[in-house]
Backbone as JSON, one array per atom type, in Angstrom:
{
  "sequence": "MIKKLETSKCTELLNNNYIGHLAFISHKEPHVIPITYYYDQANNTIIGYSAEGHKIEAMRKNDIVSLEVEEIKSVNNWRSVQIHGMFEELKGIDAKYLLHEFAQNVKKIITRKEGSHPEFISEFSSKLSEQGIPIVYRININEITGKYREASK",
  "N": [[-16.89, 15.46, -17.54], [-17.1, 15.27, -14.03], [-17.47, 12.42, -12.06], [-19.05, 10.26, -9.62], [-17.17, 7.77, -7.98], [-17.69, 4.35, -7.82], [-18.01, 2.27, -4.88], [-16.68, -0.23, -5.07], [-14.79, 0.34, -7.02], [-13.35, 2.28, -5.71], [-12.12, 0.78, -3.66], [-10.61, -0.88, -5.25], [-8.79, 0.96, -6.37], [-7.44, 1.71, -4.03], [-6.29, -0.76, -3.33], [-4.49, -1.13, -5.41], [-2.45, 0.67, -5.15], [0.14, 2.35, -3.24], [1.03, 4.71, -2.2], [-0.08, 7.59, -0.64], [-1.77, 10.61, 0.46], [-1.7, 11.8, 3.6], [-3.81, 13.41, 5.84], [-3.91, 15.41, 8.72], [-4.53, 16.97, 11.91], [-2.71, 19.47, 13.55], [-1.82, 21.5, 16.19], [-4.13, 23.06, 15.78], [-4.15, 23.4, 13.04], [-4.39, 22.26, 9.65], [-2.49, 19.59, 8.21], [-0.82, 18.03, 5.5], [0.71, 15.22, 4.23], [2.83, 13.08, 2.24], [2.55, 9.53, 2.38], [3.57, 6.08, 2.7], [1.46, 3.36, 2.34], [-0.62, 0.52, 3.21], [-3.51, -1.05, 2.11], [-5.68, -2.84, 3.96], [-7.94, -4.78, 3.02], [-9.62, -6.8, 4.01], [-10.06, -6.11, 6.66], [-10.87, -3.54, 6.39], [-9.11, -1.32, 6.76], [-6.37, 1.02, 6.87], [-2.92, 0.53, 6.81], [0.05, 1.71, 8.24], [3.33, 3.06, 8.99], [5.7, 4.8, 11.04], [8.43, 6.85, 12.15], [8.92, 8.07, 15.47], [7.61, 11.29, 15.94], [6.5, 14.5, 14.6], [4.08, 13.94, 13.11], [3.05, 11.54, 14.28], [2.82, 12.34, 16.95], [0.9, 14.38, 16.66], [-1.32, 12.9, 15.7], [-1.83, 11.27, 17.85], [-2.87, 13.09, 19.62], [-5.09, 14.13, 18.29], [-7.16, 12.08, 16.84], [-8.6, 11.96, 14.47], [-8.42, 11.54, 11.06], [-7.53, 11.8, 7.55], [-7.16, 10.26, 4.36], [-5.9, 10.55, 1.12], [-5.84, 9.17, -2.08], [-4.64, 8.91, -5.36], [-4.85, 8.39, -8.93], [-3.48, 9.74, -11.64], [-3.69, 10.43, -14.96], [-4.05, 12.39, -16.84], [-5.3, 15.78, -17.13], [-7.92, 15.36, -17.8], [-8.37, 12.72, -17.23], [-8.51, 10.86, -14.64], [-8.55, 9.36, -11.32], [-9.69, 9.4, -7.97], [-9.57, 8.83, -4.47], [-10.93, 9.33, -1.26], [-10.48, 8.89, 2.17], [-11.99, 8.84, 5.33], [-11.23, 8.58, 8.71], [-10.13, 6.99, 11.8], [-7.19, 7.28, 13.66], [-5.16, 4.72, 15.02], [-2.85, 3.6, 17.22], [-0.63, 0.89, 17.21], [0.62, -1.88, 19.12], [3.13, -4.18, 20.38], [2.74, -7.63, 19.52], [0.73, -7.37, 17.6], [1.5, -5.04, 16.24], [3.99, -5.87, 15.17], [3.19, -7.99, 13.5], [1.46, -6.65, 11.67], [3.22, -4.79, 10.54], [4.89, -6.5, 9.16], [3.0, -7.59, 7.34], [2.33, -5.21, 5.98], [4.84, -4.6, 4.72], [5.23, -6.91, 3.07], [2.97, -6.83, 1.39], [3.12, -4.29, 0.16], [5.49, -4.65, -1.27], [4.58, -6.56, -3.13], [2.74, -5.04, -4.63], [4.46, -3.1, -5.75], [6.12, -4.75, -7.29], [4.23, -5.78, -9.13], [3.21, -3.39, -10.34], [5.47, -1.85, -11.07], [7.52, -3.48, -11.8], [9.89, -3.84, -10.45], [11.81, -5.39, -7.8], [11.79, -5.02, -4.73], [13.71, -5.7, -1.79], [13.93, -4.88, 0.84], [12.23, -2.95, 3.32], [13.15, -0.34, 3.52], [13.7, 0.35, 0.94], [11.41, 1.29, -0.26], [10.01, 2.85, 1.47], [9.95, 5.25, 4.16], [13.05, 5.7, 5.82], [13.96, 4.68, 9.02], [15.33, 6.22, 11.94], [18.38, 5.05, 13.41], [18.07, 4.45, 16.12], [15.39, 4.48, 16.38], [12.35, 2.88, 17.01], [9.9, 1.53, 14.97], [6.74, 3.11, 14.77], [3.83, 1.59, 14.46], [0.76, 1.89, 12.85], [-2.81, 2.01, 12.37], [-5.46, 3.07, 10.27], [-8.67, 3.22, 11.02], [-11.29, 2.87, 9.0], [-13.96, 5.04, 8.43], [-15.41, 6.13, 6.37], [-15.45, 5.94, 2.82], [-14.95, 7.65, -0.11], [-15.12, 8.52, -3.58], [-14.04, 10.02, -6.68], [-14.06, 10.51, -10.25], [-12.74, 11.25, -13.52], [-13.12, 11.01, -16.94], [-11.93, 11.38, -20.21], [-13.98, 12.25, -22.95], [-14.88, 9.9, -25.46]],
  "CA": [[-17.7, 15.59, -16.35], [-16.62, 14.54, -12.86], [-18.49, 11.49, -11.6], [-18.79, 9.53, -8.38], [-16.54, 6.47, -8.14], [-18.37, 3.31, -7.04], [-17.22, 1.76, -3.76], [-15.79, -1.3, -5.53], [-13.69, 0.99, -7.75], [-12.55, 2.95, -4.67], [-11.26, -0.22, -3.01], [-9.65, -1.32, -6.28], [-7.74, 1.98, -6.42], [-6.65, 1.59, -2.79], [-5.54, -2.02, -3.41], [-3.49, -1.08, -6.47], [-1.49, 1.74, -4.89], [0.79, 2.29, -1.93], [1.39, 6.06, -1.77], [-1.22, 8.48, -0.5], [-1.54, 11.85, 1.2], [-2.34, 11.74, 4.9], [-4.16, 14.71, 6.42], [-4.13, 15.37, 10.16], [-4.56, 18.29, 12.54], [-1.68, 19.73, 14.55], [-1.87, 22.89, 16.67], [-5.31, 23.68, 15.16], [-3.91, 23.62, 11.61], [-4.31, 21.02, 8.87], [-1.22, 19.22, 7.59], [-0.96, 16.95, 4.53], [2.03, 14.7, 3.87], [2.77, 11.78, 1.55], [2.93, 8.34, 3.15], [3.43, 4.76, 2.12], [0.39, 2.67, 3.08], [-1.18, -0.74, 2.7], [-4.94, -1.16, 2.38], [-6.09, -4.15, 4.43], [-9.35, -4.82, 2.62], [-10.36, -7.73, 4.87], [-10.43, -5.4, 7.89], [-11.24, -2.18, 6.0], [-8.21, -0.4, 7.44], [-5.11, 1.42, 6.24], [-1.79, 0.24, 7.68], [1.23, 2.52, 7.98], [4.27, 3.13, 10.09], [6.48, 6.03, 11.05], [9.28, 7.08, 13.32], [8.36, 9.03, 16.43], [7.79, 12.65, 15.42], [5.38, 15.44, 14.52], [2.85, 13.31, 12.61], [2.56, 10.61, 15.29], [2.43, 13.14, 18.11], [-0.35, 15.06, 16.33], [-2.42, 11.94, 15.59], [-2.15, 10.82, 19.21], [-3.68, 14.15, 20.26], [-6.35, 14.25, 17.55], [-7.1, 10.85, 16.04], [-9.39, 12.07, 13.24], [-7.5, 11.71, 9.94], [-8.04, 11.55, 6.21], [-6.14, 9.82, 3.41], [-6.29, 10.72, -0.28], [-5.03, 8.4, -3.02], [-5.1, 9.22, -6.71], [-4.16, 7.97, -10.15], [-3.69, 10.85, -12.58], [-3.06, 10.25, -16.27], [-4.09, 13.72, -17.44], [-6.31, 16.66, -16.51], [-9.24, 14.81, -18.1], [-8.38, 11.27, -17.01], [-8.0, 10.62, -13.29], [-9.41, 8.78, -10.28], [-9.25, 9.84, -6.65], [-10.33, 8.28, -3.34], [-10.68, 9.95, 0.03], [-10.9, 8.1, 3.32], [-12.07, 9.5, 6.64], [-11.14, 7.53, 9.71], [-9.54, 7.23, 13.12], [-5.85, 6.78, 13.92], [-5.0, 3.81, 16.14], [-1.47, 3.13, 17.36], [-0.56, -0.54, 17.53], [1.75, -2.24, 19.98], [3.41, -5.59, 20.58], [2.65, -8.62, 18.45], [-0.12, -6.82, 16.53], [2.33, -4.11, 15.47], [4.97, -6.66, 14.41], [2.48, -8.73, 12.45], [0.97, -5.75, 10.63], [4.37, -4.22, 9.83], [5.28, -7.55, 8.21], [1.97, -7.59, 6.29], [2.55, -3.96, 5.24], [6.02, -4.75, 3.87], [5.01, -7.95, 2.07], [1.96, -6.42, 0.41], [3.63, -3.17, -0.64], [6.43, -5.26, -2.21], [3.79, -7.18, -4.21], [2.18, -3.97, -5.48], [5.57, -2.53, -6.5], [6.51, -5.74, -8.3], [3.18, -5.83, -10.15], [3.06, -2.12, -11.06], [6.71, -1.22, -11.52], [8.44, -4.49, -12.3], [11.08, -3.98, -9.62], [11.65, -6.39, -6.75], [12.47, -4.56, -3.51], [13.92, -6.71, -0.75], [13.85, -4.3, 2.17], [11.25, -1.89, 3.5], [13.81, 0.95, 3.31], [13.76, 0.62, -0.5], [10.18, 1.9, -0.75], [9.35, 3.61, 2.51], [10.86, 6.07, 4.97], [14.04, 5.04, 6.67], [13.87, 5.07, 10.42], [16.62, 6.47, 12.56], [18.94, 3.8, 13.95], [17.55, 4.17, 17.46], [13.93, 4.53, 16.37], [11.5, 1.71, 16.82], [8.78, 2.03, 14.19], [5.39, 3.22, 15.32], [2.9, 1.01, 13.49], [-0.59, 2.39, 13.12], [-3.83, 1.75, 11.37], [-6.57, 4.01, 10.17], [-9.95, 2.52, 10.96], [-12.03, 3.65, 8.02], [-15.37, 5.34, 8.67], [-16.05, 6.48, 5.1], [-14.64, 5.97, 1.6], [-15.62, 8.27, -1.25], [-14.23, 8.69, -4.71], [-14.46, 10.74, -7.9], [-13.22, 10.26, -11.42], [-13.03, 11.98, -14.76], [-12.58, 10.37, -18.14], [-12.12, 12.16, -21.43], [-14.98, 11.69, -23.88], [-14.28, 9.13, -26.56]],
  "C": [[-17.11, 14.73, -15.23], [-17.77, 13.69, -12.32], [-18.06, 10.81, -10.3], [-18.21, 8.16, -8.71], [-17.26, 5.47, -7.25], [-17.44, 2.77, -5.96], [-16.25, 0.68, -4.2], [-14.59, -0.73, -6.28], [-12.78, 1.76, -6.79], [-11.6, 1.95, -4.02], [-10.24, -0.78, -3.99], [-8.48, -0.33, -6.37], [-6.84, 1.89, -5.19], [-5.76, 0.35, -2.83], [-4.37, -1.95, -4.39], [-2.43, -0.01, -6.28], [-0.91, 1.6, -3.49], [1.27, 3.66, -1.44], [0.13, 6.91, -1.75], [-0.81, 9.73, 0.27], [-2.38, 11.83, 2.46], [-2.58, 13.15, 5.42], [-4.46, 14.51, 7.9], [-4.09, 16.8, 10.69], [-3.45, 18.37, 13.58], [-1.7, 21.21, 14.91], [-2.96, 23.69, 15.93], [-5.12, 24.03, 13.69], [-3.87, 22.29, 10.87], [-2.92, 20.84, 8.27], [-1.5, 18.06, 6.64], [0.45, 16.53, 4.12], [1.88, 13.38, 3.12], [3.22, 10.66, 2.49], [2.87, 7.1, 2.27], [2.41, 4.02, 2.98], [0.12, 1.31, 2.46], [-2.65, -0.77, 3.09], [-5.26, -2.61, 2.73], [-7.6, -4.27, 4.19], [-10.18, -5.72, 3.53], [-10.86, -7.04, 6.15], [-10.84, -3.95, 7.66], [-10.43, -1.14, 6.78], [-7.02, -0.08, 6.54], [-4.01, 1.14, 7.25], [-0.62, 1.12, 7.26], [2.17, 2.45, 9.16], [5.07, 4.41, 9.95], [7.45, 6.0, 12.22], [8.51, 8.02, 14.25], [8.6, 10.43, 15.86], [6.49, 13.42, 15.37], [4.07, 14.76, 14.16], [2.24, 12.4, 13.69], [2.06, 11.38, 16.51], [1.08, 13.83, 17.85], [-1.52, 14.09, 16.28], [-2.78, 11.34, 16.94], [-3.07, 11.82, 19.91], [-5.05, 14.3, 19.6], [-6.38, 13.11, 16.53], [-7.95, 10.86, 14.77], [-8.44, 12.41, 12.09], [-8.22, 11.46, 8.62], [-6.87, 11.1, 5.34], [-6.7, 9.99, 2.02], [-5.31, 9.95, -1.15], [-5.57, 8.69, -4.41], [-4.26, 8.52, -7.76], [-4.49, 9.03, -11.19], [-2.94, 10.55, -13.87], [-3.0, 11.58, -17.01], [-5.17, 14.54, -16.73], [-7.73, 16.13, -16.74], [-9.34, 13.31, -17.9], [-7.71, 10.96, -15.67], [-9.05, 9.94, -12.42], [-8.83, 9.18, -8.93], [-10.18, 9.26, -5.58], [-9.94, 9.05, -2.09], [-11.28, 9.08, 1.13], [-10.97, 9.02, 4.53], [-12.04, 8.39, 7.67], [-10.45, 7.99, 10.98], [-8.18, 6.54, 13.22], [-5.87, 5.85, 15.13], [-3.55, 3.32, 16.15], [-1.49, 1.68, 17.81], [0.7, -0.85, 18.32], [1.96, -3.76, 19.94], [3.29, -6.44, 19.34], [1.78, -8.14, 17.29], [0.68, -5.89, 15.63], [3.33, -4.87, 14.6], [4.32, -7.36, 13.23], [2.06, -7.8, 11.32], [2.1, -5.04, 9.89], [4.87, -5.22, 8.8], [4.29, -7.6, 7.04], [2.11, -6.37, 5.38], [3.69, -4.17, 4.24], [5.79, -5.75, 2.75], [4.04, -7.49, 0.98], [2.4, -5.23, -0.42], [4.64, -3.7, -1.66], [5.69, -5.87, -3.4], [3.24, -6.13, -5.17], [3.29, -3.36, -6.34], [6.02, -3.47, -7.61], [5.51, -5.76, -9.44], [3.13, -4.55, -10.99], [4.33, -1.62, -11.72], [7.74, -2.2, -12.04], [9.73, -4.61, -11.51], [10.77, -4.93, -8.47], [12.38, -5.94, -5.48], [12.58, -5.68, -2.48], [13.64, -6.17, 0.64], [12.87, -3.14, 2.2], [11.87, -0.51, 3.23], [13.92, 1.31, 1.83], [12.5, 1.31, -1.02], [9.46, 2.74, 0.3], [10.4, 4.34, 3.35], [11.83, 5.22, 5.76], [13.88, 5.56, 8.08], [15.26, 5.35, 10.96], [17.09, 5.17, 13.22], [18.38, 3.45, 15.33], [16.03, 4.07, 17.47], [13.28, 3.19, 16.16], [10.29, 2.2, 16.05], [7.48, 2.06, 14.99], [4.46, 2.71, 14.22], [1.5, 1.47, 13.87], [-1.55, 1.92, 12.04], [-4.83, 2.89, 11.41], [-7.82, 3.16, 10.01], [-10.89, 3.38, 10.14], [-13.49, 3.8, 8.41], [-16.11, 5.58, 7.36], [-15.03, 6.45, 3.97], [-15.49, 6.62, 0.52], [-14.62, 8.43, -2.38], [-14.88, 9.44, -5.85], [-13.56, 10.32, -9.04], [-13.66, 11.13, -12.58], [-12.35, 11.24, -15.88], [-12.89, 11.25, -19.32], [-13.17, 11.47, -22.3], [-14.29, 11.01, -25.02], [-14.96, 9.4, -27.85]]
}
């Protein structure tokens, strides 16, 4: 049976992962793409970055977004969280600070979960073009919901 995931378990899932699926609207059509993220629990936001392109352009035009993160062990053993929120582009010192926080915290999650020790952001997240300055953004969370299914024991 599929059950509702408690809020504390939703935030635990977000804290323990760094890859999710971002949904946004572009030209009146939904798009879903994988992203690397960091959940800033203290501020209840998702932090990400990207090069200039389709995703950023679309979110600037329509700032309503969704993020889905899951842990799937089998068809009968999984957890999933969905976030609804608003895209906010960051600039200046805020962008620099949060990009640093993003990198440091994703490295910690990778080390804890995978046992590897990445040194550079390019080892676990999209590489930016040489001329591209990263666009740092946050998703201000309006709602977090989750579901899970566990096999009967």
